[in-house]
Each structure stands twice: as C-alpha cells, then as structure tokens.
CSV table of C-alpha atoms in Angstrom, one decimal:
chain,number,residue,atom,x,y,z
A,27,UNK,CA,-2.8,3.7,28.9
A,28,UNK,CA,-6.4,4.9,29.0
A,29,UNK,CA,-8.7,5.0,26.0
A,30,UNK,CA,-8.8,8.7,26.1
A,31,UNK,CA,-5.0,9.0,26.2
A,32,UNK,CA,-4.6,6.5,23.3
A,33,UNK,CA,-7.2,8.4,21.3
A,34,UNK,CA,-5.5,11.6,22.0
A,35,UNK,CA,-2.1,10.3,20.9
A,36,UNK,CA,-3.5,8.8,17.7
A,37,UNK,CA,-5.2,12.2,16.9
A,38,UNK,CA,-1.8,13.9,17.2
A,39,UNK,CA,-0.1,11.5,15.1
A,40,UNK,CA,-2.6,11.9,12.4
A,41,UNK,CA,-2.3,15.5,12.8
A,42,UNK,CA,1.4,15.5,12.2
A,43,UNK,CA,1.2,13.2,9.2
A,44,UNK,CA,-1.2,15.4,7.5
A,45,UNK,CA,0.5,18.7,8.3
A,46,UNK,CA,3.1,18.4,5.7
A,47,UNK,CA,2.4,20.4,2.4
A,48,UNK,CA,2.0,18.1,-0.7
A,49,UNK,CA,5.2,17.7,-2.7
A,50,UNK,CA,4.9,18.0,-6.4
A,51,UNK,CA,6.3,15.1,-8.5
A,52,UNK,CA,8.9,15.5,-11.1
A,53,UNK,CA,6.7,13.8,-13.7
A,54,UNK,CA,3.3,12.4,-14.0
A,55,UNK,CA,2.2,9.7,-16.6
A,56,UNK,CA,-1.0,8.0,-17.3
A,57,UNK,CA,-1.5,4.3,-17.4
A,58,UNK,CA,-5.0,4.5,-18.6
A,59,UNK,CA,-7.8,6.8,-19.8
A,60,UNK,CA,-9.5,7.5,-16.5
A,61,UNK,CA,-8.3,10.7,-14.6
A,62,UNK,CA,-7.3,8.6,-11.6
A,63,UNK,CA,-5.1,6.2,-13.8
A,64,UNK,CA,-1.9,8.1,-13.2
A,65,UNK,CA,1.5,7.7,-11.5
A,66,UNK,CA,3.7,10.4,-10.1
A,67,UNK,CA,7.3,10.0,-10.3
A,68,UNK,CA,10.0,11.3,-8.0
A,69,UNK,CA,13.6,11.1,-9.2
A,70,UNK,CA,16.2,10.1,-6.5
A,71,UNK,CA,17.6,13.1,-4.8
A,72,UNK,CA,20.9,11.5,-3.8
A,73,UNK,CA,22.9,8.3,-4.1
A,74,UNK,CA,21.2,6.0,-1.6
A,75,UNK,CA,22.9,2.6,-1.8
A,76,UNK,CA,26.1,0.7,-3.0
A,77,UNK,CA,26.0,2.4,-6.4
A,78,UNK,CA,24.5,1.9,-9.8
A,79,UNK,CA,21.0,2.8,-10.8
A,80,UNK,CA,18.5,3.6,-8.1
A,81,UNK,CA,16.0,1.1,-7.0
A,82,UNK,CA,12.3,1.8,-7.6
A,83,UNK,CA,9.7,2.0,-4.9
A,84,UNK,CA,5.9,1.8,-6.0
A,85,UNK,CA,3.9,3.5,-3.4
A,86,UNK,CA,0.1,2.8,-2.9
A,87,UNK,CA,-1.5,5.3,-0.8
A,88,UNK,CA,-4.2,4.4,1.9
A,89,UNK,CA,-7.4,6.1,3.0
A,90,UNK,CA,-9.8,3.2,3.3
A,91,UNK,CA,-10.2,3.0,-0.5
A,92,UNK,CA,-12.3,6.2,-0.2
A,93,UNK,CA,-12.3,9.0,-2.7
A,94,UNK,CA,-11.5,11.9,-0.6
A,95,UNK,CA,-8.1,10.4,0.2
A,96,UNK,CA,-5.8,10.6,-2.8
A,97,UNK,CA,-1.9,10.3,-3.4
A,98,UNK,CA,-1.4,13.9,-2.4
A,99,UNK,CA,-1.4,12.9,1.3
A,100,UNK,CA,1.5,10.4,0.9
A,101,UNK,CA,3.5,12.8,-1.4
A,102,UNK,CA,5.7,13.8,1.5
A,103,UNK,CA,6.5,10.3,2.2
A,104,UNK,CA,7.3,9.7,-1.5
A,105,UNK,CA,9.6,12.7,-1.4
A,106,UNK,CA,11.2,11.4,1.7
A,107,UNK,CA,12.0,8.1,0.0
A,108,UNK,CA,13.4,10.1,-3.0
A,109,UNK,CA,15.6,12.1,-0.7
A,110,UNK,CA,17.2,8.8,0.5
A,111,UNK,CA,18.2,7.7,-2.9
A,112,UNK,CA,15.1,5.8,-4.2
A,113,UNK,CA,13.2,6.5,-7.5
A,114,UNK,CA,9.7,6.6,-6.4
A,115,UNK,CA,6.4,5.9,-8.3
A,116,UNK,CA,3.2,6.9,-6.5
A,117,UNK,CA,0.2,5.4,-8.1
A,118,UNK,CA,-3.3,6.8,-8.0
A,119,UNK,CA,-6.4,4.5,-8.5
A,120,UNK,CA,-10.0,4.7,-8.5
A,121,UNK,CA,-11.5,4.6,-5.1
A,122,UNK,CA,-15.2,5.0,-3.9
A,123,UNK,CA,-17.8,7.7,-4.5
A,124,UNK,CA,-16.8,11.4,-4.4
A,125,UNK,CA,-17.8,11.6,-0.8
A,126,UNK,CA,-16.5,9.1,1.7
A,127,UNK,CA,-19.7,7.1,2.1
A,128,UNK,CA,-18.4,4.2,0.1
A,129,UNK,CA,-15.0,2.6,0.1
A,130,UNK,CA,-13.6,1.3,-3.2
A,131,UNK,CA,-15.1,0.4,-6.6
A,132,UNK,CA,-15.4,-3.1,-7.7
A,133,UNK,CA,-13.7,-4.1,-10.0
A,134,UNK,CA,-12.1,-0.8,-10.9
A,135,UNK,CA,-9.8,-0.4,-7.9
A,136,UNK,CA,-8.4,-3.8,-8.6
A,137,UNK,CA,-8.2,-3.1,-12.4
A,138,UNK,CA,-6.2,0.0,-11.7
A,139,UNK,CA,-3.7,-1.5,-9.4
A,140,UNK,CA,-3.1,-4.4,-11.8
A,141,UNK,CA,-2.7,-2.0,-14.6
A,142,UNK,CA,-0.4,0.4,-12.8
A,143,UNK,CA,1.9,-2.4,-11.8
A,144,UNK,CA,2.0,-3.8,-15.4
A,145,UNK,CA,2.7,-0.3,-16.9
A,146,UNK,CA,5.5,0.6,-14.3
A,147,UNK,CA,8.6,-0.9,-15.9
A,148,UNK,CA,8.2,0.9,-19.3
A,149,UNK,CA,7.2,4.2,-17.6
A,150,UNK,CA,10.2,4.1,-15.3
A,151,UNK,CA,12.6,3.4,-18.4
A,152,UNK,CA,11.0,6.5,-20.1
A,153,UNK,CA,10.7,8.9,-17.2
A,154,UNK,CA,13.5,7.8,-14.7
A,155,UNK,CA,16.5,6.7,-16.7
A,156,UNK,CA,18.7,6.8,-13.5
A,157,UNK,CA,16.5,4.0,-12.0
A,158,UNK,CA,16.6,0.2,-12.4
A,159,UNK,CA,13.0,-1.2,-12.6
A,160,UNK,CA,14.5,-4.7,-12.2
A,161,UNK,CA,14.9,-3.7,-8.5
A,162,UNK,CA,11.4,-2.6,-7.6
A,163,UNK,CA,9.8,-2.8,-4.0
A,164,UNK,CA,6.3,-2.4,-3.6
A,165,UNK,CA,5.0,-0.6,-0.5
A,166,UNK,CA,1.6,0.7,0.6
A,167,UNK,CA,-0.1,2.1,3.7
A,168,UNK,CA,-3.3,0.8,5.3
A,169,UNK,CA,-5.6,0.2,2.4
A,170,UNK,CA,-2.6,0.6,0.1
A,171,UNK,CA,-0.8,-2.0,2.1
A,172,UNK,CA,-3.7,-4.3,1.3
A,173,UNK,CA,-3.5,-3.5,-2.3
A,174,UNK,CA,0.3,-3.9,-2.3
A,175,UNK,CA,-0.1,-7.5,-0.9
A,176,UNK,CA,-2.8,-8.2,-3.4
A,177,UNK,CA,-0.8,-6.9,-6.4
A,178,UNK,CA,2.2,-9.1,-5.3
A,179,UNK,CA,-0.2,-12.2,-5.2
A,180,UNK,CA,-1.8,-12.0,-8.6
A,181,UNK,CA,0.0,-15.1,-9.8
A,182,UNK,CA,-1.9,-17.0,-7.2
A,183,UNK,CA,-5.4,-15.7,-7.8
A,184,UNK,CA,-8.0,-18.2,-8.6
A,185,UNK,CA,-8.2,-19.6,-12.1
A,186,UNK,CA,-10.4,-17.4,-14.2
A,187,UNK,CA,-9.7,-14.2,-12.4
A,188,UNK,CA,-9.2,-11.2,-14.8
A,189,UNK,CA,-6.2,-10.1,-12.8
A,190,UNK,CA,-4.4,-13.4,-12.7
A,191,UNK,CA,-0.9,-13.0,-13.7
A,192,UNK,CA,1.0,-15.9,-15.5
A,193,UNK,CA,4.1,-15.6,-13.3
A,194,UNK,CA,5.1,-13.7,-10.2
A,195,UNK,CA,5.6,-10.1,-10.5
A,196,UNK,CA,9.3,-8.9,-10.9
A,197,UNK,CA,9.7,-7.5,-7.4
A,198,UNK,CA,12.4,-7.6,-4.9
A,199,UNK,CA,9.9,-7.6,-2.2
A,200,UNK,CA,6.8,-5.9,-0.5
A,201,UNK,CA,6.9,-3.7,2.6
A,202,UNK,CA,3.2,-3.3,3.8
A,203,UNK,CA,2.6,-0.6,6.4
A,204,UNK,CA,-0.1,-1.1,8.8
A,205,UNK,CA,-1.8,-3.2,6.0
A,206,UNK,CA,-5.5,-4.3,6.0
A,207,UNK,CA,-3.9,-7.7,5.2
A,208,UNK,CA,-6.7,-10.0,6.3
A,209,UNK,CA,-10.2,-8.9,5.1
A,210,UNK,CA,-11.9,-11.4,7.3
A,211,UNK,CA,-10.4,-10.3,10.5
A,212,UNK,CA,-10.6,-6.6,9.4
A,213,UNK,CA,-14.3,-7.1,8.6
A,214,UNK,CA,-14.9,-8.5,12.1
A,215,UNK,CA,-13.1,-5.5,13.9
A,216,UNK,CA,-15.1,-3.1,11.6
A,217,UNK,CA,-11.9,-1.7,10.5
A,218,UNK,CA,-12.4,1.9,8.7
A,219,UNK,CA,-16.2,1.7,9.4
A,220,UNK,CA,-17.3,-1.1,7.1
A,221,UNK,CA,-14.9,-0.3,4.3
A,222,UNK,CA,-13.8,-3.9,3.7
A,223,UNK,CA,-17.4,-4.9,2.8
A,224,UNK,CA,-17.8,-1.8,0.7
A,225,UNK,CA,-14.7,-2.6,-1.2
A,226,UNK,CA,-16.1,-6.0,-2.2
A,227,UNK,CA,-19.5,-4.4,-3.2
A,228,UNK,CA,-21.5,-5.0,0.0
A,229,UNK,CA,-22.8,-7.9,2.2
A,230,UNK,CA,-24.3,-9.9,-0.6
A,231,UNK,CA,-20.9,-10.2,-2.5
A,232,UNK,CA,-18.5,-10.5,0.3
A,233,UNK,CA,-18.1,-14.3,0.5
A,234,UNK,CA,-18.2,-14.7,-3.4
A,235,UNK,CA,-15.4,-12.0,-3.9
A,236,UNK,CA,-13.2,-12.6,-1.0
A,237,UNK,CA,-11.0,-15.3,-2.6
A,238,UNK,CA,-10.1,-12.7,-5.4
A,239,UNK,CA,-9.3,-9.9,-3.1
A,240,UNK,CA,-8.1,-11.1,0.3
A,241,UNK,CA,-4.3,-11.2,0.6
A,242,UNK,CA,-4.6,-13.8,3.6
A,243,UNK,CA,-6.1,-16.2,1.2
A,244,UNK,CA,-3.4,-15.8,-1.6
A,245,UNK,CA,-0.6,-17.5,-0.1
A,246,UNK,CA,2.3,-18.5,-0.6
A,247,UNK,CA,3.4,-15.7,-3.0
A,248,UNK,CA,7.2,-16.7,-3.1
A,249,UNK,CA,8.0,-12.9,-2.8
A,250,UNK,CA,9.8,-11.5,0.1
A,251,UNK,CA,7.4,-9.7,2.4
A,252,UNK,CA,7.6,-7.5,5.5
A,253,UNK,CA,4.9,-6.0,7.4
A,254,UNK,CA,5.6,-3.0,9.5
A,255,UNK,CA,2.9,-2.3,12.3
A,256,UNK,CA,2.6,0.0,15.2
A,257,UNK,CA,1.6,-1.8,18.4
A,258,UNK,CA,-0.7,1.1,19.4
A,259,UNK,CA,-2.5,1.4,16.0
A,260,UNK,CA,-6.2,2.1,16.7
A,261,UNK,CA,-7.1,2.3,12.8
A,262,UNK,CA,-5.8,-1.0,11.7
A,263,UNK,CA,-4.9,-3.1,14.9
A,264,UNK,CA,-1.9,-5.3,15.2
A,265,UNK,CA,-3.9,-8.5,15.0
A,266,UNK,CA,-4.8,-7.8,11.3
A,267,UNK,CA,-1.2,-8.0,10.4
A,268,UNK,CA,-0.5,-10.9,12.7
A,269,UNK,CA,-3.4,-13.0,11.2
A,270,UNK,CA,-1.7,-12.5,7.7
A,271,UNK,CA,1.6,-13.5,8.9
A,272,UNK,CA,0.0,-16.6,10.6
A,273,UNK,CA,-1.7,-17.5,7.3
A,274,UNK,CA,1.5,-17.2,5.5
A,275,UNK,CA,3.3,-19.5,8.0
A,276,UNK,CA,0.5,-22.1,7.5
A,277,UNK,CA,1.1,-21.8,3.8
A,278,UNK,CA,4.7,-22.5,4.3
A,279,UNK,CA,5.8,-19.0,3.9
A,280,UNK,CA,7.8,-16.8,6.3
A,281,UNK,CA,6.7,-13.2,6.4
A,282,UNK,CA,8.6,-10.7,8.5
A,283,UNK,CA,6.7,-8.6,11.0
A,284,UNK,CA,8.4,-5.5,12.4
A,285,UNK,CA,6.4,-4.2,15.4
A,286,UNK,CA,7.0,-0.7,16.7
A,287,UNK,CA,6.5,0.2,20.2
A,288,UNK,CA,4.3,3.3,21.1
A,289,UNK,CA,3.5,3.9,17.4
A,290,UNK,CA,0.1,4.1,15.9
A,291,UNK,CA,-1.2,4.2,12.4
A,292,UNK,CA,0.2,7.3,10.8
A,293,UNK,CA,4.0,7.8,11.8
A,294,UNK,CA,4.8,5.1,9.3
A,295,UNK,CA,4.3,7.7,6.6
A,296,UNK,CA,5.1,10.8,8.5
A,297,UNK,CA,8.6,12.0,7.7
A,298,UNK,CA,8.7,13.8,11.0
A,299,UNK,CA,8.4,10.5,12.9
A,300,UNK,CA,11.2,8.0,13.8
A,301,UNK,CA,9.0,5.2,12.5
A,302,UNK,CA,9.3,6.5,9.0
A,303,UNK,CA,13.0,6.1,9.1
A,304,UNK,CA,12.5,2.3,10.1
A,305,UNK,CA,10.2,2.0,7.1
A,306,UNK,CA,13.0,3.2,4.9
A,307,UNK,CA,15.5,0.8,6.3
A,308,UNK,CA,13.1,-2.1,5.6
A,309,UNK,CA,12.6,-1.0,2.1
A,310,UNK,CA,16.3,-0.7,1.6
A,311,UNK,CA,17.1,-4.2,2.9
A,312,UNK,CA,14.9,-5.5,0.0
A,313,UNK,CA,15.9,-3.1,-2.6
A,314,UNK,CA,19.6,-3.3,-2.5
C-alpha cells in the first residue's frame, strides 16, 4: 500500500468515526469542582450477559490529551457499549490549553483520572442501580488508552507519588485501544506531534516525570490487560503497543495483544466499523 493510499484510508476512517452525532448520557455526575471533572453515565439498554447486574465499563476518551477533543466524540462508542448490555461511565478530565497547542496538564490530567476512578464505585451505586461496580473493566482509546493503563498501575507507582494506591484497583481488567502505551517509544516516533513531551510538561521534565506517567515502566500490574491495535494505524503505530507488551513480558506478565488487519486508528471506537464489535467482545471476555 502506498503512503497516499494509506493516508486516504486513514482519513476516511477518521471521518466515519466522527460522523456520528453525540449521544446524550442518562446522567452526569461530578467527581470534583472543576467543570471537566465529570462522568457521563449510560444505563445498559438490554441484558448483555449471563444474567445479574450489568458489568461497568469506564471509558477514557483520546484526543492526544488536547482540549478540543472531549468525551462527546466517544459518546457514540459509549452508547454502543450500553446497547450491548454494559453500564457505561465516560469520564472527562482536564486536558491542555483551550486551543490544541499543548497536550495535557501536569499534574491535573493525572489528578483527574485517579479521582474519577476512585469516585466511580459510589457514583455507580447511586446512579446505575442495575450495575455491579465489582465487575468493572477500564477501557480507553489512544491517549485515553495510556490513561487507562496508567490508572490500573497506580499501586506500582514510585513511592511518594501522590497518585500511588495502596492496593490494586478493583478491576476485572483493562482493554486499551490503540494506546500510547510506551511513552519513550511514542516520543521517539513523535506520536501526535510532540504530545507526549507536552503531557509531562516539556523537555526539561520528561526524564524526571516519566517514571510516574509511563505505563511501560509500571509493570507488572497483576491486572488482566488486553491491547487492541490496528495494524495500519498511522496515528499510534503498532510498535508502541508491542513495546508495552514486551516490557510486560520482561516483568513476568502476559499482556494480550489483538492485532486487526487492515484497521487503522479510529475504527476501534466507530460503531459503524467491524473492529468496534471486536472491541466489545474483548471487553465482554473480561467483564463476564
């Protein structure tokens, strides 16, 4: 495949993923005082498993940790999950500046993801009584995949980290979709136009902060983890996921990697794409 053909296909995939109208949640709750510290909740639309309360899927959206990309673009995916029997929580978090010139906020982005995960069980019990917060799967796309892997690894953060948890999160597992899973590799590839260095505060802070933010350095987690990756992803290339999986193996942990042929970055969250159904199946295998 020529570069022009690959770029055209990637553009068509992105257009399809963003063609769906945002889907309003059934409820929204705050987990903090900032306007971005909110979680949207989608009730399960049908029975999706072997019976009993519905599993919970916590969704973290992507967008290179940049402000213009919020949870609205992943709401069709959240609704897709809800229609297949999951109770869905889609968390917002603070990102970069109001334009797209800077990715992420240190430490605010990490503060928010940690706080959202901690607040989730009580909010689920309050707003989704038909759900079981003890069966929670964490998923995220792209930059959100990075945050999902990071959130599941808080118990192995360096001592003294403000986000370190005393025990592993009560998760059935993590399904990370085209995740920016290895910050060093993603930085070398200039994934999302320098977003990785911006997330950590710039060049002068990268080495200092990487041990607190890079999922590939926070292993093993002891939490079941699957990566779903398109082989033709131009935004977050396959090698980023493979590097994380290799790091996990060296740490004595097996991470599942599901590689999808002829699939790029955005079909994983596009309800119109076959790849999205594969993602749902990967989540279901952990949730039930």
